[in-house]
XYZ file of C-alpha atoms in Angstrom:
698
model
C 17.990 -5.480 -77.803
C 19.182 -4.633 -73.904
C 19.237 -8.036 -72.711
C 16.985 -8.076 -69.386
C 17.564 -8.595 -66.050
C 16.373 -10.975 -63.565
C 12.821 -10.116 -62.622
C 13.157 -10.477 -58.551
C 9.557 -12.187 -57.366
C 8.340 -11.327 -54.063
C 7.998 -14.297 -51.589
C 4.431 -13.151 -50.509
C 0.771 -12.796 -51.216
C 1.040 -9.398 -52.664
C 3.062 -10.922 -55.869
C -0.004 -13.161 -57.270
C -1.859 -10.374 -56.443
C 0.167 -7.647 -58.531
C 0.333 -10.390 -60.833
C -2.970 -10.342 -62.325
C -7.011 -10.024 -61.746
C -9.312 -12.555 -62.589
C -7.623 -14.066 -65.236
C -9.886 -16.691 -67.110
C -7.743 -20.067 -66.962
C -8.260 -21.999 -70.512
C -11.196 -24.423 -69.550
C -13.223 -21.445 -67.589
C -16.901 -20.437 -68.830
C -18.798 -17.538 -68.156
C -20.808 -17.141 -65.572
C -22.020 -13.878 -64.275
C -20.536 -11.591 -60.670
C -22.125 -14.239 -58.494
C -20.307 -17.742 -60.579
C -23.660 -18.847 -62.481
C -22.922 -20.269 -65.371
C -24.185 -18.372 -68.431
C -24.176 -20.504 -71.832
C -25.356 -17.062 -73.896
C -25.084 -13.626 -73.854
C -25.604 -12.468 -77.651
C -29.116 -11.961 -76.789
C -31.786 -10.930 -74.204
C -34.338 -12.648 -72.824
C -37.879 -11.858 -74.561
C -41.540 -12.289 -74.391
C -41.615 -14.222 -77.664
C -38.863 -13.976 -80.362
C -39.733 -10.362 -81.234
C -41.596 -9.409 -77.819
C -40.626 -7.230 -75.389
C -37.515 -7.198 -72.926
C -38.301 -9.050 -69.749
C -37.381 -7.335 -66.304
C -36.654 -11.106 -64.906
C -33.479 -11.105 -67.213
C -30.918 -10.438 -64.422
C -27.736 -11.401 -66.550
C -29.055 -8.471 -69.050
C -29.474 -6.193 -65.840
C -26.120 -7.221 -64.306
C -24.179 -7.308 -67.531
C -25.765 -2.927 -68.317
C -25.366 -2.110 -64.391
C -21.561 -2.800 -64.333
C -21.177 -1.276 -67.615
C -23.059 1.898 -66.586
C -20.405 1.988 -63.735
C -17.638 0.524 -65.495
C -16.220 4.819 -64.895
C -15.171 6.548 -62.037
C -14.716 10.151 -61.052
C -11.325 11.199 -62.721
C -8.852 12.543 -61.136
C -8.694 16.481 -60.224
C -5.140 16.657 -61.416
C -3.234 14.041 -62.910
C -5.760 12.423 -64.105
C -3.705 11.356 -67.558
C -1.136 8.898 -66.244
C 0.798 5.153 -67.062
C 2.275 3.275 -64.721
C 4.434 -0.217 -64.251
C 5.333 -2.088 -61.027
C 9.078 -2.390 -60.570
C 11.625 -3.184 -57.444
C 13.569 -0.746 -56.030
C 16.919 -2.075 -53.589
C 19.502 0.278 -51.321
C 22.708 0.116 -52.388
C 24.040 0.572 -48.861
C 21.862 1.400 -45.393
C 21.339 4.276 -44.379
C 20.754 3.431 -40.807
C 22.582 6.615 -39.975
C 19.765 8.904 -40.602
C 16.658 6.558 -40.962
C 15.051 3.080 -39.519
C 13.276 2.709 -42.890
C 13.984 -0.702 -43.843
C 13.685 -0.309 -47.111
C 16.418 1.787 -46.824
C 18.058 0.127 -44.215
C 19.032 -3.594 -45.687
C 20.487 -3.899 -48.940
C 19.689 -7.290 -49.184
C 16.034 -6.384 -49.444
C 13.869 -6.021 -52.361
C 11.115 -3.469 -52.227
C 8.293 -4.414 -54.688
C 6.869 -0.595 -56.545
C 4.520 0.685 -58.197
C 4.786 3.821 -60.302
C 2.885 6.136 -62.039
C 3.873 9.249 -64.535
C 1.418 11.716 -65.452
C 0.797 15.042 -67.097
C -1.493 17.216 -64.468
C -3.593 19.978 -66.410
C -5.585 17.602 -69.049
C -8.100 14.799 -68.718
C -7.989 11.246 -69.169
C -8.804 11.769 -72.642
C -5.818 14.511 -73.366
C -2.245 14.094 -75.345
C 0.722 12.658 -73.679
C 3.350 15.600 -75.052
C 1.392 18.943 -74.178
C 3.536 21.402 -72.649
C 2.947 20.784 -68.401
C 4.220 19.492 -65.430
C 4.883 15.393 -65.186
C 3.578 13.285 -62.001
C 6.782 10.907 -60.725
C 4.185 8.942 -57.595
C 5.754 5.629 -56.631
C 4.371 3.375 -54.071
C 7.305 1.199 -52.456
C 5.688 -1.553 -50.503
C 7.599 -2.076 -47.292
C 7.626 -4.438 -44.829
C 6.903 -2.086 -42.898
C 3.409 -0.330 -44.777
C 3.370 1.360 -47.945
C 5.771 4.374 -48.417
C 4.458 6.967 -51.090
C 6.683 9.441 -52.859
C 4.377 11.871 -53.982
C 6.435 14.051 -56.599
C 6.653 15.469 -59.782
C 9.833 15.993 -62.892
C 10.337 19.110 -61.455
C 11.750 19.886 -58.230
C 9.493 23.158 -57.213
C 5.869 24.443 -57.230
C 3.786 27.459 -58.517
C 2.377 28.288 -54.737
C 4.036 28.171 -51.396
C 0.882 27.458 -49.439
C -1.805 25.244 -49.498
C -4.523 27.078 -49.247
C -3.984 28.497 -53.138
C -3.831 24.920 -54.560
C -7.706 25.027 -55.702
C -6.996 28.480 -56.942
C -3.837 27.395 -58.988
C -6.218 24.752 -60.604
C -9.055 26.147 -61.460
C -7.221 28.807 -63.225
C -4.470 25.969 -65.088
C -8.240 24.274 -65.971
C -10.435 24.992 -68.873
C -12.783 27.734 -68.740
C -16.060 26.380 -66.959
C -18.078 28.521 -68.849
C -16.981 26.098 -72.357
C -14.414 23.770 -71.570
C -11.602 25.538 -73.182
C -8.518 25.151 -74.063
C -7.895 21.189 -73.388
C -4.870 20.239 -71.386
C -3.137 23.921 -72.333
C -1.524 26.966 -70.054
C -1.663 29.038 -72.750
C -4.815 30.874 -71.978
C -6.298 34.023 -70.124
C -6.925 32.589 -67.046
C -4.048 30.906 -66.280
C -1.623 33.375 -66.943
C -4.179 36.725 -65.337
C -3.286 34.047 -61.967
C 0.215 33.507 -62.406
C 0.730 37.862 -62.963
C -1.158 38.366 -59.604
C 0.997 35.573 -58.209
C 5.258 36.080 -57.844
C 5.529 32.856 -56.155
C 4.983 31.656 -59.719
C 8.278 32.840 -61.143
C 10.559 30.335 -60.105
C 8.091 27.795 -61.534
C 7.137 28.898 -64.557
C 10.789 29.278 -65.873
C 10.669 25.698 -64.976
C 7.536 24.268 -67.187
C 8.683 26.854 -69.981
C 11.964 25.140 -70.702
C 12.583 21.673 -72.486
C 11.653 20.302 -69.172
C 8.029 20.643 -69.654
C 7.943 18.584 -72.951
C 10.353 15.102 -71.773
C 11.250 12.969 -74.835
C 9.579 9.898 -72.526
C 8.708 9.504 -68.915
C 12.235 7.192 -68.999
C 13.915 10.491 -69.912
C 13.486 12.411 -67.522
C 14.321 13.232 -63.720
C 11.745 13.318 -60.769
C 11.704 15.007 -57.504
C 9.877 14.965 -54.352
C 9.416 18.362 -54.367
C 9.138 18.778 -50.503
C 11.775 19.390 -47.580
C 11.154 15.433 -45.802
C 12.795 14.074 -42.870
C 14.834 10.781 -42.131
C 14.670 9.609 -38.307
C 17.252 7.321 -37.136
C 16.581 5.088 -34.160
C 18.266 8.003 -31.891
C 15.617 10.224 -32.816
C 18.028 12.224 -34.394
C 16.218 14.261 -37.463
C 17.985 15.564 -40.816
C 16.185 17.373 -43.600
C 15.762 15.764 -46.790
C 15.512 16.372 -50.367
C 14.711 12.765 -52.592
C 15.946 12.717 -56.532
C 15.056 10.010 -59.126
C 17.635 10.076 -61.829
C 17.208 8.499 -65.198
C 19.780 5.903 -66.443
C 19.275 7.277 -69.859
C 19.797 10.404 -69.223
C 17.371 13.332 -69.458
C 16.166 14.425 -72.875
C 13.331 16.615 -74.218
C 11.630 16.974 -77.507
C 11.486 20.132 -79.607
C 8.313 22.440 -79.112
C 6.851 21.996 -83.146
C 7.701 17.898 -82.707
C 5.523 17.695 -79.511
C 2.845 19.449 -80.876
C 3.025 17.026 -84.347
C 2.767 14.446 -81.619
C 0.062 15.367 -79.483
C -2.141 14.993 -82.972
C -0.679 12.106 -84.738
C 0.360 9.700 -81.537
C -1.800 11.310 -78.140
C -0.643 7.821 -76.529
C 3.274 8.692 -77.236
C 4.743 8.412 -73.801
C 2.691 5.767 -72.612
C 3.526 4.001 -76.130
C 6.952 4.123 -75.472
C 6.947 3.230 -71.890
C 5.004 0.149 -72.613
C 7.062 -0.683 -75.506
C 10.497 -0.589 -73.624
C 9.084 -2.702 -70.387
C 7.629 -5.469 -73.409
C 10.869 -5.337 -75.022
C 13.023 -5.781 -72.008
C 14.650 -2.216 -72.285
C 13.220 -2.000 -68.523
C 13.380 1.852 -67.200
C 15.603 2.553 -64.310
C 16.239 5.118 -61.777
C 18.718 5.895 -58.488
C 17.074 7.100 -55.789
C 19.246 10.678 -54.425
C 18.619 12.503 -51.582
C 20.340 15.680 -50.493
C 20.670 15.628 -46.683
C 21.097 18.411 -44.422
C 20.722 18.729 -40.513
C 17.865 20.354 -38.764
C 19.819 23.183 -37.552
C 20.444 24.232 -41.634
C 17.334 25.259 -42.661
C 18.008 28.803 -43.127
C 21.432 28.226 -43.912
C 21.736 28.871 -47.855
C 19.710 31.873 -48.033
C 16.369 30.647 -48.281
C 14.053 28.812 -46.601
C 13.908 24.433 -47.154
C 10.692 24.391 -45.940
C 9.453 26.937 -49.107
C 8.562 24.561 -51.807
C 9.378 27.002 -54.826
C 12.733 26.788 -53.875
C 15.326 24.235 -54.778
C 18.602 23.280 -52.951
C 21.217 23.681 -55.916
C 23.300 20.183 -56.044
C 26.442 22.816 -56.454
C 25.680 23.381 -52.706
C 24.659 19.678 -51.008
C 25.819 17.106 -53.583
C 22.700 14.408 -53.899
C 23.890 11.122 -52.900
C 22.255 7.909 -55.307
C 21.546 5.489 -52.720
C 19.699 3.073 -54.307
C 17.881 2.015 -58.197
C 14.914 1.346 -59.093
C 13.899 -0.870 -61.802
C 10.470 -1.133 -63.723
C 10.125 -4.440 -65.134
C 6.622 -5.179 -65.552
C 3.700 -3.663 -67.268
C -0.106 -3.527 -65.826
C -2.025 -6.179 -66.157
C -5.468 -4.381 -66.034
C -4.949 -0.497 -66.767
C -8.051 0.181 -64.683
C -7.294 -1.450 -61.450
C -3.817 -1.354 -61.094
C -2.942 2.092 -63.189
C -6.464 3.877 -62.438
C -7.067 2.618 -58.837
C -3.821 3.154 -57.441
C -3.927 5.721 -54.486
C -1.498 7.481 -53.522
C -1.083 10.157 -50.536
C 2.043 11.562 -48.724
C 0.651 11.059 -45.743
C 1.684 7.275 -46.442
C 4.847 7.417 -44.688
C 6.413 4.363 -43.056
C 8.898 4.652 -39.235
C 11.891 6.738 -40.251
C 10.299 8.947 -42.331
C 8.613 12.091 -41.614
C 6.746 15.154 -42.772
C 7.980 19.184 -42.170
C 6.081 22.216 -41.934
C 6.488 22.993 -45.583
C 2.645 24.486 -45.867
C 2.130 22.897 -49.369
C 2.878 19.557 -47.741
C 0.949 19.953 -45.131
C -2.113 20.721 -47.133
C -1.646 17.694 -49.218
C -1.303 15.428 -45.952
C -5.309 15.975 -46.260
C -6.332 16.447 -49.978
C -4.768 13.121 -51.325
C -6.789 10.959 -48.721
C -9.923 13.349 -48.688
C -10.258 12.843 -52.651
C -9.934 9.301 -53.162
C -12.842 8.979 -50.788
C -14.580 10.402 -53.497
C -12.965 9.178 -56.056
C -12.739 5.399 -55.582
C -16.050 5.415 -54.213
C -15.532 5.085 -49.969
C -12.825 4.748 -47.133
C -11.383 0.650 -48.114
C -9.803 1.880 -50.862
C -6.886 0.776 -49.389
C -8.406 -3.080 -49.698
C -7.688 -2.589 -53.625
C -4.681 -5.143 -54.834
C -2.667 -2.128 -56.290
C -3.358 -0.023 -52.862
C -2.808 -3.559 -49.985
C 0.429 -3.471 -48.351
C 2.599 -6.051 -47.990
C 2.433 -5.599 -44.099
C -0.322 -7.072 -41.979
C -3.154 -5.110 -41.513
C -5.082 -5.279 -38.359
C -7.168 -2.356 -36.904
C -10.490 -1.442 -35.896
C -12.037 0.567 -38.914
C -15.387 -0.652 -39.621
C -17.601 -1.552 -43.010
C -18.388 1.580 -45.311
C -18.482 1.555 -48.977
C -16.338 -1.142 -50.742
C -15.093 -3.723 -47.968
C -13.039 -6.077 -49.069
C -12.009 -7.724 -46.137
C -13.962 -9.834 -43.938
C -13.445 -9.149 -40.014
C -14.466 -12.108 -38.025
C -13.663 -10.732 -34.289
C -16.660 -9.296 -32.045
C -14.503 -6.262 -30.710
C -13.964 -3.613 -32.811
C -12.712 -1.083 -30.636
C -10.201 -0.678 -28.014
C -9.498 -1.287 -25.462
C -11.474 -4.161 -25.030
C -11.031 -7.728 -23.188
C -13.847 -9.698 -24.919
C -11.482 -10.257 -28.052
C -8.584 -10.436 -25.906
C -7.259 -6.926 -26.158
C -6.493 -7.586 -29.953
C -4.841 -5.899 -31.996
C -3.097 -4.284 -29.335
C -0.657 -0.981 -30.141
C 2.726 -1.378 -31.886
C 5.951 -1.781 -29.475
C 7.619 1.945 -30.175
C 10.392 0.354 -31.981
C 7.686 -1.200 -34.453
C 5.623 1.723 -34.225
C 5.435 5.120 -36.375
C 6.694 7.763 -34.253
C 6.482 11.846 -35.172
C 9.338 13.702 -34.607
C 9.042 14.932 -31.506
C 9.641 18.709 -32.766
C 9.483 21.917 -30.489
C 6.779 24.308 -31.933
C 6.087 27.647 -30.275
C 3.938 30.582 -31.798
C 0.411 32.036 -32.160
C -2.687 31.180 -34.367
C -1.862 33.216 -37.458
C -2.524 33.717 -40.870
C 1.162 34.282 -41.940
C 3.545 34.371 -44.623
C 7.292 33.305 -43.285
C 9.275 36.661 -44.350
C 11.593 33.858 -45.274
C 9.617 32.631 -48.064
C 9.465 36.744 -49.519
C 11.956 36.598 -52.319
C 10.181 35.284 -55.372
C 13.103 36.063 -58.141
C 16.350 34.697 -57.487
C 16.203 31.157 -57.967
C 14.131 31.987 -60.966
C 17.006 34.180 -62.372
C 19.502 31.364 -61.079
C 17.721 28.809 -63.273
C 17.443 30.663 -65.965
C 21.318 32.044 -66.345
C 22.183 28.007 -65.832
C 20.637 27.208 -68.963
C 22.719 26.774 -72.007
C 21.910 29.395 -75.301
C 19.767 26.702 -76.950
C 17.739 26.005 -73.834
C 17.313 29.764 -72.649
C 15.974 30.289 -76.748
C 13.294 27.526 -76.778
C 12.073 29.067 -72.926
C 11.897 32.679 -74.957
C 10.283 30.485 -77.223
C 7.944 29.079 -75.343
C 7.153 32.141 -72.965
C 6.110 33.821 -76.849
C 3.654 30.383 -77.923
C 2.297 31.280 -74.363
C 1.409 35.039 -74.329
C 0.637 35.031 -77.675
C -2.468 33.174 -77.305
C -3.431 35.230 -74.521
C -6.241 37.532 -75.316
C -6.583 40.372 -72.955
C -3.701 42.790 -72.707
C -3.586 43.728 -69.255
C -2.938 40.507 -68.556
C 0.262 40.039 -71.389
C 1.798 43.230 -69.639
C 1.241 42.911 -66.399
C 3.478 39.335 -66.993
C 5.663 40.841 -68.405
C 6.110 43.736 -65.913
C 5.804 42.266 -62.815
C 6.850 38.534 -63.526
C 9.610 38.416 -66.217
C 11.246 42.146 -65.341
C 11.903 41.232 -62.280
C 13.652 38.105 -63.275
C 15.952 39.553 -65.667
C 15.150 42.260 -67.888
C 16.309 41.300 -71.467
C 13.967 38.433 -71.726
C 11.085 41.041 -70.394
C 11.747 43.367 -72.994
C 12.256 40.158 -75.855
C 8.666 39.519 -74.388
C 7.146 42.576 -74.875
C 8.010 43.182 -77.831
C 6.984 39.665 -79.296
C 3.708 39.510 -77.351
C 2.095 44.105 -78.451
C 2.800 45.051 -74.650
C 5.116 48.341 -73.587
C 8.293 47.698 -72.730
C 8.717 47.446 -69.088
C 10.542 49.489 -66.751
C 14.124 48.633 -66.178
C 13.828 49.535 -62.671
C 12.032 46.302 -62.008
C 14.378 43.934 -62.277
C 15.118 43.335 -58.575
C 15.782 39.593 -58.400
C 18.600 39.661 -56.194
C 21.646 37.391 -57.181
C 22.414 34.391 -55.473
C 25.813 33.390 -53.845
C 25.534 30.810 -57.290
C 25.585 32.657 -60.523
C 25.247 29.766 -62.294
C 24.206 26.368 -61.312
C 24.953 23.356 -63.794
C 22.708 21.010 -62.770
C 19.949 22.871 -63.491
C 20.697 22.457 -67.907
C 19.195 19.088 -69.274
C 23.002 18.930 -71.163
C 25.384 18.023 -68.387
C 22.552 15.444 -67.704
C 22.926 13.305 -71.153
C 24.356 10.268 -71.365
C 26.806 8.585 -73.939
C 24.246 6.303 -74.884
C 21.702 4.992 -77.914
C 20.289 2.751 -75.649
C 16.632 2.441 -76.904
C 16.945 4.964 -79.235
C 14.448 4.235 -82.721
C 16.684 4.997 -85.762
C 14.689 4.892 -88.818
C 16.283 4.075 -92.692
C 14.749 5.267 -95.493
C 14.546 2.945 -98.074
C 13.223 1.763 -101.729
C 13.716 -1.125 -104.374
C 17.334 -0.391 -105.249
C 18.655 0.654 -101.714
C 22.634 -0.164 -101.081
C 22.427 -3.067 -98.662
C 25.978 -3.105 -97.964
C 24.891 0.669 -95.687
C 22.159 -1.133 -93.927
C 23.862 -3.844 -92.938
C 27.343 -1.705 -91.740
C 25.116 0.406 -89.666
C 22.389 -2.441 -88.353
C 25.207 -3.775 -86.060
C 26.665 -0.477 -84.936
C 23.235 0.898 -83.461
C 22.040 -3.060 -82.735
C 25.443 -3.322 -80.679
C 24.343 0.417 -78.949
C 20.512 -0.962 -77.735
C 19.292 0.918 -80.238
C 16.565 -0.301 -82.884
C 17.034 0.428 -86.782
C 13.375 -0.245 -88.612
C 12.907 0.304 -92.098
C 10.337 2.444 -93.527
C 9.603 2.571 -97.428
C 7.017 3.705 -99.452
C 4.851 0.836 -98.542
C 4.500 -2.449 -97.137
C 5.036 -4.234 -99.725
C 8.814 -6.225 -99.773
C 11.538 -4.132 -101.162
C 14.486 -5.494 -102.417
C 17.986 -4.453 -101.974
C 20.695 -3.871 -104.950
C 22.450 -7.013 -104.230
C 19.212 -8.518 -104.605
C 17.924 -9.321 -100.739
C 14.294 -9.166 -100.234
C 13.055 -6.641 -97.011
C 10.125 -6.656 -95.293
C 9.492 -2.695 -94.281
C 8.440 -2.270 -90.702
C 6.666 0.544 -91.726
C 5.270 2.415 -94.488
C 6.341 6.430 -95.174
C 2.740 6.857 -95.767
C 1.673 6.407 -92.353
C 4.883 7.305 -90.193
C 6.698 10.507 -89.567
C 10.092 11.588 -88.072
C 8.365 12.493 -84.676
C 8.583 9.751 -83.106
C 12.158 8.410 -84.290
C 15.487 9.835 -83.027
C 17.931 9.443 -86.021
C 17.327 8.983 -89.646
C 19.610 6.715 -92.143
C 19.378 7.211 -95.669
C 21.515 4.375 -97.309
C 22.663 4.837 -100.707
C 21.637 3.553 -104.039
C 20.396 5.688 -106.946
C 16.883 3.703 -107.472
C 16.101 3.571 -104.011
C 16.985 7.903 -103.813
C 15.796 8.330 -107.075
C 11.927 6.888 -105.723
C 12.269 8.717 -102.451
C 13.098 11.916 -104.337
C 9.508 11.602 -105.951
C 7.626 11.133 -102.777
C 6.385 13.926 -100.324
C 6.337 11.659 -97.509
C 10.145 11.058 -97.804
C 10.700 14.990 -98.167
C 8.668 15.332 -95.471
C 10.452 12.727 -93.143
C 12.872 14.712 -93.945
C 12.704 18.121 -93.634
C 11.336 17.132 -90.066
C 14.033 15.556 -88.966
C 16.378 18.541 -89.731
C 14.093 20.609 -88.447
C 13.519 19.387 -84.974
C 17.381 18.587 -85.300
C 18.212 15.257 -84.942
C 21.055 13.160 -86.100
C 20.422 12.775 -89.944
C 23.265 9.454 -91.511
C 23.871 9.949 -95.858
C 24.874 6.622 -97.306
C 27.261 7.323 -99.828
C 24.802 8.671 -102.709
C 22.222 9.978 -100.958
C 22.517 13.417 -100.754
C 20.233 14.108 -103.350
C 17.249 13.146 -101.686
C 18.974 15.938 -98.489
C 19.133 18.430 -101.493
C 15.648 18.136 -101.956
C 14.306 18.128 -98.764
C 16.520 20.972 -97.340
C 17.284 24.199 -99.515
C 20.387 23.308 -101.984
C 22.058 26.512 -100.289
C 22.405 24.778 -97.177
C 24.291 22.109 -98.727
C 27.736 23.701 -97.880
C 26.508 24.240 -94.117
C 25.715 20.747 -93.133
C 28.611 19.467 -90.645
C 28.717 16.435 -87.743
C 28.108 19.318 -86.010
C 25.139 20.210 -87.216
C 24.030 16.802 -86.910
C 24.606 15.533 -90.479
C 27.093 12.976 -91.841
C 27.947 11.570 -95.107
C 29.338 8.247 -95.506
C 32.368 9.357 -97.573
C 34.828 8.113 -94.780
C 35.826 4.408 -94.332
C 32.680 2.674 -93.184
C 33.679 1.796 -89.813
C 35.204 5.021 -89.164
C 31.431 6.469 -90.500
C 28.993 4.328 -87.857
C 31.457 5.380 -85.167
C 30.636 9.184 -85.458
C 26.390 8.561 -86.795
C 26.351 6.675 -83.145
C 28.039 8.802 -81.459
C 26.057 12.024 -83.093
C 22.905 9.497 -82.024
C 23.820 9.839 -78.518
C 24.147 13.612 -78.178
C 20.161 13.616 -78.831
C 19.906 16.602 -80.277
C 21.779 19.555 -82.268
C 20.150 22.535 -81.316
C 22.854 24.511 -83.228
C 21.154 23.500 -86.394
C 18.443 26.147 -85.441
C 20.331 29.397 -85.433
């Protein structure tokens, strides 16, 4: 296990509020919501033992009423999520760019709550569906709450927020039958896509391996929009926000993700919770790309266009601070479900731009919380309450928690001494003074008109395996589209303009006409490729927090297990024993072991690699188990590292056709213990750090 870093404890009332909600003391007793003691909650109050229930049973009525209203409307999008508490600390002052205190004081430790989520599905959907992932962070700064509400992809489907309802309606299930759930593989979504060329770039991202991340701990995050940083002199710089995971970035195999959706729908939630409980705190570095205001159009596209990204090779990402998630929620509903993010939650030193999608979100997020959280006072909920003291004249409304005692709830006033008075300019938020000149129009800027060049850049930047996965994803999705004209339009109007070869391959796979080669019109970027767009260079040479399964039965070779376990655990990973049953098993030296899991209930889809220790009796038993054979087949199919102890090759041959016996090598992620054990362990660990061995797919 990785050692637990110290958890900073902010010396504020917020610490107590976030630490737990209504935690019962050891000597506490049951009460009503009014604090009245209740001695019995097993039986209703009735007129006689067998008589009718009495209306005067206030405890029954309160208990049932509260149960009836436990559920609140789920989020329209991002309904299924998982959250965690943590801290953020900037490395060095960014006062040259901003006055935001949490970005200018390296000694300051800022509490943060982060919520990860899928976008399309309902609260009951699966974690591993192909989808965008939300990455929203609430910074509890001394100047108020700042929300960085982003995704694991740096661009979006649409350019203007007025199209957001149309996009979500097209993504969501058919309103006539509520099918399909948490899926974009249907007629409605691709009908919309085929008619909206601006979606082309985002489609490439969602169909890539980034659409099925290995875990929330191993995916990037982006602010999506272009924001402003404003310094003390009132000078503005445009900024793009990035989150970089310190474990690197990894994805799932598509078939593996589908299995997980059925066998462990909570895979990502469980992974995040278990990692934090084990002290393997997820860490991310906050990065920024900073551009002078005058350079908004410098790079051949408009930085205000949310369907475009700023390639890191043009403007490098400066890593400015670290986010550490070190505490799980104490109550899912009170924290993860009731947390309310809003892109309008800004602090002095950070401002918005005229990005038309961002402008709509400034209103939409605030408006939706009123319905979802029962009124305008959701900021008073403990998870949303700022550390900064709140003084204003807001009054009454559903769910009011605070009890204002002053008589003057207006400004200006003399009755209350004129308080609260307007803050000084130095202590208040000031909108960036930007000159605006134009007519009222409903038009799209011509600088937003290029929809295909960055989609082509993304495609050309992928590794061979990543491009193959993207092609297979498009085949899968469009094969689910029942309307042939829609399939044809996607090929002709979206794929062909990006890359004719890709469009031709998809056309043949989904039974539509070959596209016109003249449709390929993606103008070439000044860059042929952007290595930062591929997940391959972002992998880290570490096995920290990885899970390795050891398949064992009675008579397995203990020396194999012992040697590998020492190396695995030294690298921060865990080795878990999987046996035919949960009954104790005996190694070849007589040592008795307790299995971690049974092969009858656990598959390779929840592990990162597999080890098969030698030992003839153990291998013979495993060869007779269909579950062990399936485990090996899936591990091989999903391109995971496979380590074979001395004499373990028969199990591999039983699972994988014997004709492949001469092909698998360390290059394909399969290694046999024919080397000195120390060298075998080192090579096995190095192969696990590569995450997957996609060459095996060929």
